[in-house]
Coordinates of C-alpha atoms and ligand atoms in Angstrom, one line a residue:
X1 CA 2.4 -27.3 -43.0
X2 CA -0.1 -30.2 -43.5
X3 CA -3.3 -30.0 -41.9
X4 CA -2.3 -33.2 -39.7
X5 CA 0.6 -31.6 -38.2
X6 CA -1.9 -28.0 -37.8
X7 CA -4.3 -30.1 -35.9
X8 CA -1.6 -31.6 -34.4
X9 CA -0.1 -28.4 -33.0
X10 CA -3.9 -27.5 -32.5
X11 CA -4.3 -30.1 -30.0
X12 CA -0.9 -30.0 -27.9
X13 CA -1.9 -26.1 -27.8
X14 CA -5.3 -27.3 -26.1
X15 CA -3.6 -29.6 -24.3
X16 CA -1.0 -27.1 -22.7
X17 CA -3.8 -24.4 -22.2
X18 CA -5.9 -27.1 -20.4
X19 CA -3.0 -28.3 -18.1
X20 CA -4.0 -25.8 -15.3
X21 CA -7.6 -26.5 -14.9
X22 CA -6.7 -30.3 -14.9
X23 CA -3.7 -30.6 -13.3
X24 CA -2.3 -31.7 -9.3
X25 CA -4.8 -29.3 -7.5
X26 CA -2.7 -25.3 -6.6
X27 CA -1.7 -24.6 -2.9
X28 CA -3.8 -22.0 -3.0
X29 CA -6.7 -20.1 -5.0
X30 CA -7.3 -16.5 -4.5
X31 CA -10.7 -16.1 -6.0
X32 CA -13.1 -13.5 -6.8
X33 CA -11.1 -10.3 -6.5
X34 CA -10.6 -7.4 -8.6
X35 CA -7.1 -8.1 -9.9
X36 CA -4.5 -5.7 -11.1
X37 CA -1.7 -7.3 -12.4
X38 CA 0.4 -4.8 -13.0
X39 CA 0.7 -4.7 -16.1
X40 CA -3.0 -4.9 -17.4
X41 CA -6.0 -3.0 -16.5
X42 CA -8.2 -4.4 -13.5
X43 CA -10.5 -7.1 -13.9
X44 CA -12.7 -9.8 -11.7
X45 CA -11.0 -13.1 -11.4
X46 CA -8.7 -15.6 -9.7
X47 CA -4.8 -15.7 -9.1
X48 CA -3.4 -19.8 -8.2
X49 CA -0.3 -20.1 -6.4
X50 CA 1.9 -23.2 -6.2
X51 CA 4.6 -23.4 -4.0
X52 CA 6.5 -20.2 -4.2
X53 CA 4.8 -19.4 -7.8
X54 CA 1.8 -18.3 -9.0
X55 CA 0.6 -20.8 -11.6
X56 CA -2.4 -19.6 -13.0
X57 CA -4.0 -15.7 -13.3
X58 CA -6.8 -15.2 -15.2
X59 CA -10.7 -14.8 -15.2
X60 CA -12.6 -17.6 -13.9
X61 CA -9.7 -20.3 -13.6
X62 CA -11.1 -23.6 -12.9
X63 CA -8.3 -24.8 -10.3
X64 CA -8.6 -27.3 -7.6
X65 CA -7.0 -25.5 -4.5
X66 CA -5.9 -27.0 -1.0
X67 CA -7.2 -23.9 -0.2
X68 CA -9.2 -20.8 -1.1
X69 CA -9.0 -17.5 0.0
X70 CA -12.6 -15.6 -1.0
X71 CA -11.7 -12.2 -2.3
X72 CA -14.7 -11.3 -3.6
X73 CA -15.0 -7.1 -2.7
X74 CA -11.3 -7.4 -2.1
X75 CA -8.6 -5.9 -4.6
X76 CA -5.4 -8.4 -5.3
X77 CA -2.7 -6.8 -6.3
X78 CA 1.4 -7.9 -6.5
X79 CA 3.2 -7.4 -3.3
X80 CA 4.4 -3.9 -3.0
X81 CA 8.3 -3.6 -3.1
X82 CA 10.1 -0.7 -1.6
X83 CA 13.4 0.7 -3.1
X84 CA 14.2 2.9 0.1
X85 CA 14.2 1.8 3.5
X86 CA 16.2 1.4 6.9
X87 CA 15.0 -1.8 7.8
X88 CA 18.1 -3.3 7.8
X89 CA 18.7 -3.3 11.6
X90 CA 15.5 -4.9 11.6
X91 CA 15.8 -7.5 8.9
X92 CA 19.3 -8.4 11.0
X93 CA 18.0 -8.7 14.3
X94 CA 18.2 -11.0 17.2
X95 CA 14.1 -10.7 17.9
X96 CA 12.2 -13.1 15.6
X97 CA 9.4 -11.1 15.4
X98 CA 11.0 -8.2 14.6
X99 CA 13.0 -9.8 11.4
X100 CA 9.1 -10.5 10.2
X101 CA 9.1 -6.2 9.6
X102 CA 5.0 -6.3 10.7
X103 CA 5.0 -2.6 9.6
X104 CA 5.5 -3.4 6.0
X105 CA 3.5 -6.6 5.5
X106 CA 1.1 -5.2 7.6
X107 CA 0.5 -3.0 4.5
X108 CA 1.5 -5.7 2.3
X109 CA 5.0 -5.2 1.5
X110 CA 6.9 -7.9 0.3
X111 CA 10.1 -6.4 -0.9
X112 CA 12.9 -3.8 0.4
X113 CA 15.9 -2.7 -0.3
X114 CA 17.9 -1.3 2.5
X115 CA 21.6 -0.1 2.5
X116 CA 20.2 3.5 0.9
X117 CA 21.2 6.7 1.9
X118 CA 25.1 5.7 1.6
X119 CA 24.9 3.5 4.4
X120 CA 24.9 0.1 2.5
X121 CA 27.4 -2.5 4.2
X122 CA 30.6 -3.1 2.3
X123 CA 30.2 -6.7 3.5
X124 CA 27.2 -7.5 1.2
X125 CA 27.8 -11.4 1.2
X126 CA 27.0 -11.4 4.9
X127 CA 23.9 -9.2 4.8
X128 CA 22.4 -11.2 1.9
X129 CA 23.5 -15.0 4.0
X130 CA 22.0 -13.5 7.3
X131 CA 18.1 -14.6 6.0
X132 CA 19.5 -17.9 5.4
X133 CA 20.9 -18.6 8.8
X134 CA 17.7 -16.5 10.6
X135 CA 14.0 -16.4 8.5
X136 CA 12.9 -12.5 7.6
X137 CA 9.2 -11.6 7.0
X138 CA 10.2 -9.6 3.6
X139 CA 12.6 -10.1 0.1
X140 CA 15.2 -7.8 0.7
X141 CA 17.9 -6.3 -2.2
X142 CA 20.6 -3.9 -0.3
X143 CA 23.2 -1.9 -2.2
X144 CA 26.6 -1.1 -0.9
X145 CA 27.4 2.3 1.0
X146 CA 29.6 5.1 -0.6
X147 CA 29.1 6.6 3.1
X148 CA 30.4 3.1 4.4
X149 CA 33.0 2.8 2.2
X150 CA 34.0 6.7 2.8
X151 CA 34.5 6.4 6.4
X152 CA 36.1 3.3 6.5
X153 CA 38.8 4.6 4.4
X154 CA 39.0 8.5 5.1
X155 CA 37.4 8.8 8.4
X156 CA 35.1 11.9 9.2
X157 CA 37.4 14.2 7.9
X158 CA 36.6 17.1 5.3
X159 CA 39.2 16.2 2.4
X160 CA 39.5 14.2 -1.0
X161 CA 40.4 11.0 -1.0
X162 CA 44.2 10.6 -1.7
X163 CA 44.6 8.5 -5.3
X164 CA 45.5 5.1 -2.9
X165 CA 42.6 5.7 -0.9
X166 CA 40.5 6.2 -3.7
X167 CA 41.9 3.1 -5.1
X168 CA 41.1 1.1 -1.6
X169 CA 37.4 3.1 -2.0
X170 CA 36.7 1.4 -5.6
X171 CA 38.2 -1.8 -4.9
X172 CA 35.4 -2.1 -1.8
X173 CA 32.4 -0.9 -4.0
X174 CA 33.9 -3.1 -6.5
X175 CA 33.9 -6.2 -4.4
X176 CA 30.1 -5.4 -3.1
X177 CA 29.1 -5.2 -6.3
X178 CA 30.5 -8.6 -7.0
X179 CA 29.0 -9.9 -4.1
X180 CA 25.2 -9.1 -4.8
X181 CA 24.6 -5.4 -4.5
X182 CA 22.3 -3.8 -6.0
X183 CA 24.7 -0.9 -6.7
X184 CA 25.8 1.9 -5.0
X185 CA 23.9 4.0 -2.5
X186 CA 24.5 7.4 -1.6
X187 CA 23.6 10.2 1.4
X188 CA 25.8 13.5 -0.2
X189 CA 23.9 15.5 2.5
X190 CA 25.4 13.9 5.2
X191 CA 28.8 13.9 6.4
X192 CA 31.3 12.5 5.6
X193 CA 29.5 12.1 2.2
X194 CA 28.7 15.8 1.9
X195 CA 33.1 16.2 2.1
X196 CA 33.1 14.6 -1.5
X197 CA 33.2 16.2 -4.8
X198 CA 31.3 14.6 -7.8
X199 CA 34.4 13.1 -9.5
X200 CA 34.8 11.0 -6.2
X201 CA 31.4 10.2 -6.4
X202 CA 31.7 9.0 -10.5
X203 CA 34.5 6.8 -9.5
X204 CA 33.0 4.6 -7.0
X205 CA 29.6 4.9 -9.2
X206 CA 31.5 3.4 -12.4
X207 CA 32.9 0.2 -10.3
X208 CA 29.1 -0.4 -9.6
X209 CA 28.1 0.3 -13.8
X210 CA 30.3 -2.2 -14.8
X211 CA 29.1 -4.5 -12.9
X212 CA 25.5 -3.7 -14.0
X213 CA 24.6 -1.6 -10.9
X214 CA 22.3 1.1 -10.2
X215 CA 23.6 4.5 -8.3
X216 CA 21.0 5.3 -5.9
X217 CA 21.1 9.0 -4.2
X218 CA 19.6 11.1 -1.1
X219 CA 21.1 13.9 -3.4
X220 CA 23.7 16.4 -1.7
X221 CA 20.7 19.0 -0.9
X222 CA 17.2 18.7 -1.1
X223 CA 16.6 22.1 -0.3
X224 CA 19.2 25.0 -0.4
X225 CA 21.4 24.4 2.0
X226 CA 24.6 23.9 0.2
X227 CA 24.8 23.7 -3.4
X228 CA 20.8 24.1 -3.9
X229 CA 18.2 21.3 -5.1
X230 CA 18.3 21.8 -8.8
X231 CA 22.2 21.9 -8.4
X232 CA 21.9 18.4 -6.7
X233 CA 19.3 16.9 -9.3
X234 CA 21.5 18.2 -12.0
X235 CA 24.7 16.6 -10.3
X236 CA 22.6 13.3 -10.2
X237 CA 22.1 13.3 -13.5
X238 CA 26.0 14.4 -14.4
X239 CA 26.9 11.2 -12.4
X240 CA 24.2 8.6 -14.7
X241 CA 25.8 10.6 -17.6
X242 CA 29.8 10.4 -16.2
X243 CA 29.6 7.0 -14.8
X244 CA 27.1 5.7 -17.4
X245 CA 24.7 3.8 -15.2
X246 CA 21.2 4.2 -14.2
X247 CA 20.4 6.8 -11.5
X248 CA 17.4 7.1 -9.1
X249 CA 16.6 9.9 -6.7
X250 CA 15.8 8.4 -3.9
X251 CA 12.1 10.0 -1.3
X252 CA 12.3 12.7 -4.6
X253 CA 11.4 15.9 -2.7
X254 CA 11.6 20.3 -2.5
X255 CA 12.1 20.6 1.1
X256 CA 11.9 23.9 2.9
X257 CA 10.2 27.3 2.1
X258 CA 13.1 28.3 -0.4
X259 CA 12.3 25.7 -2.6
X260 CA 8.9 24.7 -2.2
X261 CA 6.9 25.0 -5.7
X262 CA 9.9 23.8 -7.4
X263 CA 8.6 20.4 -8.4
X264 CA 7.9 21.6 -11.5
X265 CA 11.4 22.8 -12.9
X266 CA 13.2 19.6 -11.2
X267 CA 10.4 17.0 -13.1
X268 CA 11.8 19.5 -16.5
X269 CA 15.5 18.5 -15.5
X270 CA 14.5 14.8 -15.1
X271 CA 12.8 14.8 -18.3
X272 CA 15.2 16.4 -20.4
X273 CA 17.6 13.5 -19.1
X274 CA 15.8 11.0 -20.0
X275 CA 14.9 12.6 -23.5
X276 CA 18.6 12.4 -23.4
X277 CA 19.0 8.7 -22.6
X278 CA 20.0 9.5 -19.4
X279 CA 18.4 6.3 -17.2
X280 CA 16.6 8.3 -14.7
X281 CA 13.7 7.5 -11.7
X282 CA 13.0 8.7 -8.4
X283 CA 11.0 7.7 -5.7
X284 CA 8.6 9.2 -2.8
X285 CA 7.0 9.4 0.0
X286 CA 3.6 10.5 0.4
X287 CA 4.1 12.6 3.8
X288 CA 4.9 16.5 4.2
X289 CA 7.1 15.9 6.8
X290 CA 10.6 14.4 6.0
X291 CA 11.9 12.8 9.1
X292 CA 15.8 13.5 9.5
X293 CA 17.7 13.8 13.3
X294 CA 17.9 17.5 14.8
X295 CA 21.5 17.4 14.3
X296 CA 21.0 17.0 10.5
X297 CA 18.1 19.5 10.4
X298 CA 19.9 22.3 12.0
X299 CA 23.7 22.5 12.5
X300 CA 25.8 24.1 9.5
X301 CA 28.0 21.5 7.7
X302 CA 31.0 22.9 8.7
X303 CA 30.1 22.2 12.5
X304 CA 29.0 18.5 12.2
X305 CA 32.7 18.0 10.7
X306 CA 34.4 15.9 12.8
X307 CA 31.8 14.1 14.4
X308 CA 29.4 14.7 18.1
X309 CA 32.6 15.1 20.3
X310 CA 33.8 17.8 18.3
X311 CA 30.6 19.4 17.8
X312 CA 30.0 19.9 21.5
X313 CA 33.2 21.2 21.8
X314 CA 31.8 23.7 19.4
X315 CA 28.9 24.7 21.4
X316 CA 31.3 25.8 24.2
X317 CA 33.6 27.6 21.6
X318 CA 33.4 31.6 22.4
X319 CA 35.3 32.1 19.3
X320 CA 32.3 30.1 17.0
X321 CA 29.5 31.3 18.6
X322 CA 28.0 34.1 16.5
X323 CA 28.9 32.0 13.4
X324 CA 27.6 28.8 14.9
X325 CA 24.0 30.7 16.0
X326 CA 23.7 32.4 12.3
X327 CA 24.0 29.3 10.8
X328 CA 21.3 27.4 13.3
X329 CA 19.3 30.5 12.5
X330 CA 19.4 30.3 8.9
X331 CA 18.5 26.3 8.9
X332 CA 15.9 27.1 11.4
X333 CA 14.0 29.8 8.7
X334 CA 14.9 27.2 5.6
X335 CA 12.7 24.3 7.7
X336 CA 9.5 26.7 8.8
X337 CA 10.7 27.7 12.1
X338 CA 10.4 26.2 15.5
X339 CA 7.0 25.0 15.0
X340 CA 7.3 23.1 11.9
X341 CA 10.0 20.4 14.0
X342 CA 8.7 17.6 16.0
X343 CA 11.3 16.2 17.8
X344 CA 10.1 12.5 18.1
X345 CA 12.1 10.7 20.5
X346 CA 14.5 11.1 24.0
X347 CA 13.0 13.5 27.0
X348 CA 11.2 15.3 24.8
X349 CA 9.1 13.4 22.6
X350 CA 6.0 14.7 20.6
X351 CA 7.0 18.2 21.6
X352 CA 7.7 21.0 18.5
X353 CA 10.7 23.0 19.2
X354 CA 9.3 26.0 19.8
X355 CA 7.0 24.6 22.4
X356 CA 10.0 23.0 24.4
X357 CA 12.0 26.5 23.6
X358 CA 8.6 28.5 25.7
X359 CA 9.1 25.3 28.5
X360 CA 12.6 26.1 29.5
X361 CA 12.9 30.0 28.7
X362 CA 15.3 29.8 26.3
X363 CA 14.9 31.0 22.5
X364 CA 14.8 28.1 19.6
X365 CA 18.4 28.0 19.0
X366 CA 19.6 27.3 22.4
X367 CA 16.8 25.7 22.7
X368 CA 18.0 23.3 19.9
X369 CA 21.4 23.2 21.6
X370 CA 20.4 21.8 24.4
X371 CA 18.4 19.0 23.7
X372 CA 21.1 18.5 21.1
X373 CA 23.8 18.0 24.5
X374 CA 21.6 15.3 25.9
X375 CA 21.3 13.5 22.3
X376 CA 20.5 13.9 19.0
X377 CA 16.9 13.0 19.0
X378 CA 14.9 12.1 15.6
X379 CA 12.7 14.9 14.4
X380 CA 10.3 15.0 12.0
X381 CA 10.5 18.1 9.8
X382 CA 7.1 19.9 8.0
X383 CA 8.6 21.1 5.1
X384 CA 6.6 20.6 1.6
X385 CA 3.9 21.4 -0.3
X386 CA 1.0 19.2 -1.3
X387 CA 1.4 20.7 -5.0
X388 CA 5.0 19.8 -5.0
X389 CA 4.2 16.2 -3.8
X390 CA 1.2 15.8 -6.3
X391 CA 3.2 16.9 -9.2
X392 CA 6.6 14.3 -8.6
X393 CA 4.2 11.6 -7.7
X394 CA 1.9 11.7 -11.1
X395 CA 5.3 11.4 -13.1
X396 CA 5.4 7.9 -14.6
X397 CA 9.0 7.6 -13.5
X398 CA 8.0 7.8 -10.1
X399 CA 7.9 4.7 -7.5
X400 CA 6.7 4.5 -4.0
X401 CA 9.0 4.6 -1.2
X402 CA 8.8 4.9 2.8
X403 CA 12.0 6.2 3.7
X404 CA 11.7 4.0 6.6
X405 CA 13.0 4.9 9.7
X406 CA 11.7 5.4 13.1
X407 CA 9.8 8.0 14.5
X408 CA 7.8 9.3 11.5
X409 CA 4.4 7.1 10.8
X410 CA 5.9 6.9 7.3
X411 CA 7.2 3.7 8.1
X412 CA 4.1 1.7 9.2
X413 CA 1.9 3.6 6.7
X414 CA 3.5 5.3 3.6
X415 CA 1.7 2.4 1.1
X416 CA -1.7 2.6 2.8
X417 CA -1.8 6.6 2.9
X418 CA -0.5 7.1 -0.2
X419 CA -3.7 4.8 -1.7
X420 CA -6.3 6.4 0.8
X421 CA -4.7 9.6 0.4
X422 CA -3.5 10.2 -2.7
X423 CA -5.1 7.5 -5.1
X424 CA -9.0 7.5 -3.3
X425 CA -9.3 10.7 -1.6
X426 CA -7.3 13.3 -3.6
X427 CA -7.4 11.8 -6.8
X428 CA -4.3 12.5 -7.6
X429 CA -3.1 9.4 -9.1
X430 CA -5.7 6.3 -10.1
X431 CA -5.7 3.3 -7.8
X432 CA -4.1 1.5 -10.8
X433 CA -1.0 4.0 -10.6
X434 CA -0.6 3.4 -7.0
X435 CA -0.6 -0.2 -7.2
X436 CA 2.0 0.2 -10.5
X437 CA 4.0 2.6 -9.0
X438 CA 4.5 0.7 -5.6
X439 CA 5.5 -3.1 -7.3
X440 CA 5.6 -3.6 -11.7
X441 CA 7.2 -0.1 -12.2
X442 CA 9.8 -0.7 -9.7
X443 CA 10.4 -4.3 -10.2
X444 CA 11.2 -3.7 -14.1
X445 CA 13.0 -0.7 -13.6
X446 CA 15.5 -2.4 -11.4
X447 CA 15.2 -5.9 -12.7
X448 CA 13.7 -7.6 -10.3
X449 CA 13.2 -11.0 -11.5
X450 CA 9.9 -12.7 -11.1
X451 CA 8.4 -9.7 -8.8
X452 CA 6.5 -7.3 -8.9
X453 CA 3.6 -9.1 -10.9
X454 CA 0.7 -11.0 -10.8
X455 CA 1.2 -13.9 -14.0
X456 CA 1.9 -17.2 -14.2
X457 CA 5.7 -18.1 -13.4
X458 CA 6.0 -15.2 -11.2
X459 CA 7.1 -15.3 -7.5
X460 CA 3.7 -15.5 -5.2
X461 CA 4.4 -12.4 -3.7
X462 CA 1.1 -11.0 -3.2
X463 CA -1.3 -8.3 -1.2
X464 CA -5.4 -8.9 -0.8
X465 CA -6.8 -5.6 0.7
X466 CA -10.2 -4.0 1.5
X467 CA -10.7 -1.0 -1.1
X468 CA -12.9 0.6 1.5
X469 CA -10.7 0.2 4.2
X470 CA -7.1 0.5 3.1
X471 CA -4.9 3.6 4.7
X472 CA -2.6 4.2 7.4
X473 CA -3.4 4.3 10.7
X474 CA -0.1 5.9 12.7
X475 CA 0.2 9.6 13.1
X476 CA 3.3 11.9 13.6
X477 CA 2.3 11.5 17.1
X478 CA 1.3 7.9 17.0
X479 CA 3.5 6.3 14.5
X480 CA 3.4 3.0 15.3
X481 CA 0.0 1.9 14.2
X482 CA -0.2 -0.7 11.8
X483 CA -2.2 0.2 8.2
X484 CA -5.7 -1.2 8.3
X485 CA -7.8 -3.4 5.5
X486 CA -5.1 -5.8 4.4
X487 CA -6.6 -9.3 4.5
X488 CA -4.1 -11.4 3.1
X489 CA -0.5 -11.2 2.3
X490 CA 1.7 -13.8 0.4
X491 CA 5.3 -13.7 0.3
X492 CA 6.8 -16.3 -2.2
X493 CA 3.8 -18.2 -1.7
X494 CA 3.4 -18.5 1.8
X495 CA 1.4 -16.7 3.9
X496 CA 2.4 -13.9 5.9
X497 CA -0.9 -12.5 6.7
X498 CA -4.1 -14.1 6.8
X499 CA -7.6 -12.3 8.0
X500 CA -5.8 -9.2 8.8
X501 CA -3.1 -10.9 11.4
X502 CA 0.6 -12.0 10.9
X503 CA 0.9 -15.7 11.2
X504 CA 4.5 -15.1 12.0
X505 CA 5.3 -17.1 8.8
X506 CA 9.1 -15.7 7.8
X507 CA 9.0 -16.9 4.2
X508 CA 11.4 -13.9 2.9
X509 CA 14.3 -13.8 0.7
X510 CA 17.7 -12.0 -0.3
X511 CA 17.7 -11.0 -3.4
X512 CA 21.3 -10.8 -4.9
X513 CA 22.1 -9.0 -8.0
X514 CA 23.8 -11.1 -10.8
X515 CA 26.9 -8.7 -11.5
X516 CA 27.2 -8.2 -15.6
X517 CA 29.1 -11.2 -17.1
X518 CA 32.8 -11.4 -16.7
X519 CA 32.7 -8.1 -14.4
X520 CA 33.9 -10.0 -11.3
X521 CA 36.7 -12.4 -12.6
Ligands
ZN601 ZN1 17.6 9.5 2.8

């Protein structure tokens, strides 16, 4: 190389570098703010966003803005993504407002998947058109539903698939996958998913790995209901292994006083996995309570088979009764007892069961029953241990989830709480982890193009928020509160939140998964 063309390349390197600082002034300049990247260790400086990108991170950027946001005592971090929700209802709805999903970029969530717990849509093409036709608040991925798919096929009933309706079953999962899912979601404790066996489960799993698809689980028992936690991790991991494709446990968890102090041996069965090569994650809530219906938290399998009709049928069985009451007893002992359930909605909202057992003088278990005739009312369910939640959510494979779903304040605070909690209070993880573990980690793990952090090129999907003042405000008993101390919230560059309040700006995309090459000729 002659020194010319050196000085040459010399100069056009300059010359590139400089562009930023020189060229058409950014949209916007967030400046002054401790920045975490995700990817690099915090530091004081500036993030530039033009149009839907961010064109310029670094230390003291001298950009021209149309506008400037001052962030100076302020942290700016990427926009957190969530890999399981149940906002789809709400990303699909009629209201306007609603479709913005306040609780989430209220806490500066940019990003969800929804379609989880098996009950992804088998039509994924509409899903992922709906936020072209009607704005959304938030980026949304959604996988397809093995529970979906299931029912359609087989109905409610407790059987295997015959081979033609396992053939109509992967031909549907299939056919999502080729329209954009993420891959294939499953909820094995709930019927009719629970009626499976794993080598139903691998079949419909393989039609989303070749099609480059994750298999995402509510494993088949979290506790020890049926086949016991460690059972269910370990059949999580036989599916990654069986239908070779990457596997994540979704709101990761040892629920109920049989289990709880677990956490330890399940992380062991993860790890040796992934030593394994075994693609393995999980995600989590940061809440005690896991939020389920009373239905699920109580009746015995065998008596939610067939569906509500059938099951109050049951209740006025003679013949079931003893069997029926054991059963409810057992489940009742595995959760904590009466007082560890808060049923959260219908007639007798806020109440634990075994004050609205004392109200009308019955004991727990017809108690249960008959709030279970008038409905089947959400409950939220204490059931773990801090040590158990510390441990899962320190593992580097971990990611932040909410489990969305109403009724439990996890939905309007499960980012803020687990910073305030877990991250400033508690110590448990570094505010760098949290912010990692809620957007980079779960961005690369699932490919996420251009999320999930803050450098130049990158989707302007972003979250400004007051170190001091971060956390969740809703309760179990007042879950509706919106998280406090988020000042500004981008969402491919426009901005959703500004001074603390929605500006009703819907700026949110789908996000449809590119199936492998050639997988969906
Ligand atoms: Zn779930």
């Amino acid at each position: 190389m002659t020194h010319r063309t050196r000085a040459l390349i010399g100069g056009m390197c300059a010359f590139l570098f400089a562009i930023p600082a020189v060229a058409a002034p950014a949209d916007l300049l967030i400046r002054g703010g401790v920045v975490y990247t995700g990817s690099d260790p915090p530091f004081a400086g500036d993030v530039a966003v033009t149009g839907d990108h961010i064109s310029a991170v670094g230390r003291h950027l001298r950009v021209k803005a149309r506008r400037v946001v001052d962030a100076r005592g302020m942290i700016v971090a990427p926009g957190f993504i969530d890999p399981h929700t149940h906002v789809g209802d709400d990303l699909a709805s009629d209201d306007a407002r609603r479709r913005l999903v306040p609780a989430f970029l209220m806490q500066g969530v940019t990003t969800a998947f929804i379609g989880n717990d098996g009950g992804g849509a088998i039509d994924v093409k509409a899903v992922l058109d709906g936020a072209k036709k009607r704005p959304v608040g938030i980026n949304y991925a959604t996988y397809t539903g093995f529970g979906t798919i299931r029912e359609a096929v087989i109905g409610m009933d407790d059987r295997a698939p015959t081979p033609d309706e396992l053939a109509r079953m992967k031909a549907m999962a299939g056919n999502a996958m080729c329209q954009g899912a993420l891959g294939l979601s499953t909820g094995l404790f709930y019927a009719p998913q629970s009626f499976s066996k794993t080598d139903e489960v691998v079949a419909l799993a393989s039609e989303a790995a070749k099609r480059g698809g994750y298999y995402d689980s509510h494993i088949r028992d979290e506790s020890s209901y049926t086949v016991g936690l460690k059972a269910a991790v370990d059949e999580a991991i036989a599916i990654g292994r069986e239908a070779r494709l990457p596997i994540h446990i979704s709101h990761i968890k040892a629920l109920g006083v049989d289990v709880q102090g677990d956490a330890p041996d399940i992380i062991a069965r993860i790890d040796k996995a992934r030593g394994q090569g075994i693609d393995i994650t999980a995600s989590q809530y940061p809440w005690s309570a896991s939020g389920t219906s009373l239905v699920a938290s109580l009746i015995p399998l065998w008596a939610q088979d067939g569906g509500r009709a059938v099951l109050l049928r049951r209740f006025d069985d003679p013949s079931i009764q003893s069997r029926l009451r054991a059963g409810m007893v057992e489940n009742l002992r595995k959760r904590g007892g009466a007082g560890a359930l808060l049923i959260v909605e219908g007639p007798y909202k806020n109440r634990r069961l075994d004050d609205i057992a004392r109200s009308i003088g019955k004991d727990p278990v017809d108690a249960a029953i008959a709030v279970i005739r008038i409905g089947d009312p959400a409950t939220v369910s204490f059931n773990q241990s801090e040590a158990d939640i510390a441990a899962f959510m320190r593992q580097p494979w971990v990611m932040t989830d909410s489990d969305a779903s109403t009724g439990h304040p996890r939905v309007y605070g499960s980012f803020a709480r687990k910073y305030a909690k877990y991250a400033v209070a508690d110590h448990v993880i570094t505010v760098r982890q949290f912010i990692e573990s809620s957007s980079s980690r779960t961005a690369d793990w699932f490919h996420l193009a251009g999320r999930g952090h803050l450098r130049a090129g990158a989707f302007a999907d972003i979250v400004v928020f007051d170190p001091r003042k971060y956390a969740a405000r809703a309760t179990y008993e007042q879950p509706t509160l919106f998280a406090a101390g988020v000042r500004t919230v981008l969402v491919n560059g426009r901005i959703a939140v500004d001074q603390g309040r929605l500006t009703g700006i819907a700026a949110g995309r789908a996000l449809p998964r590119t199936p492998a090459p050639g997988s969906c000729s």
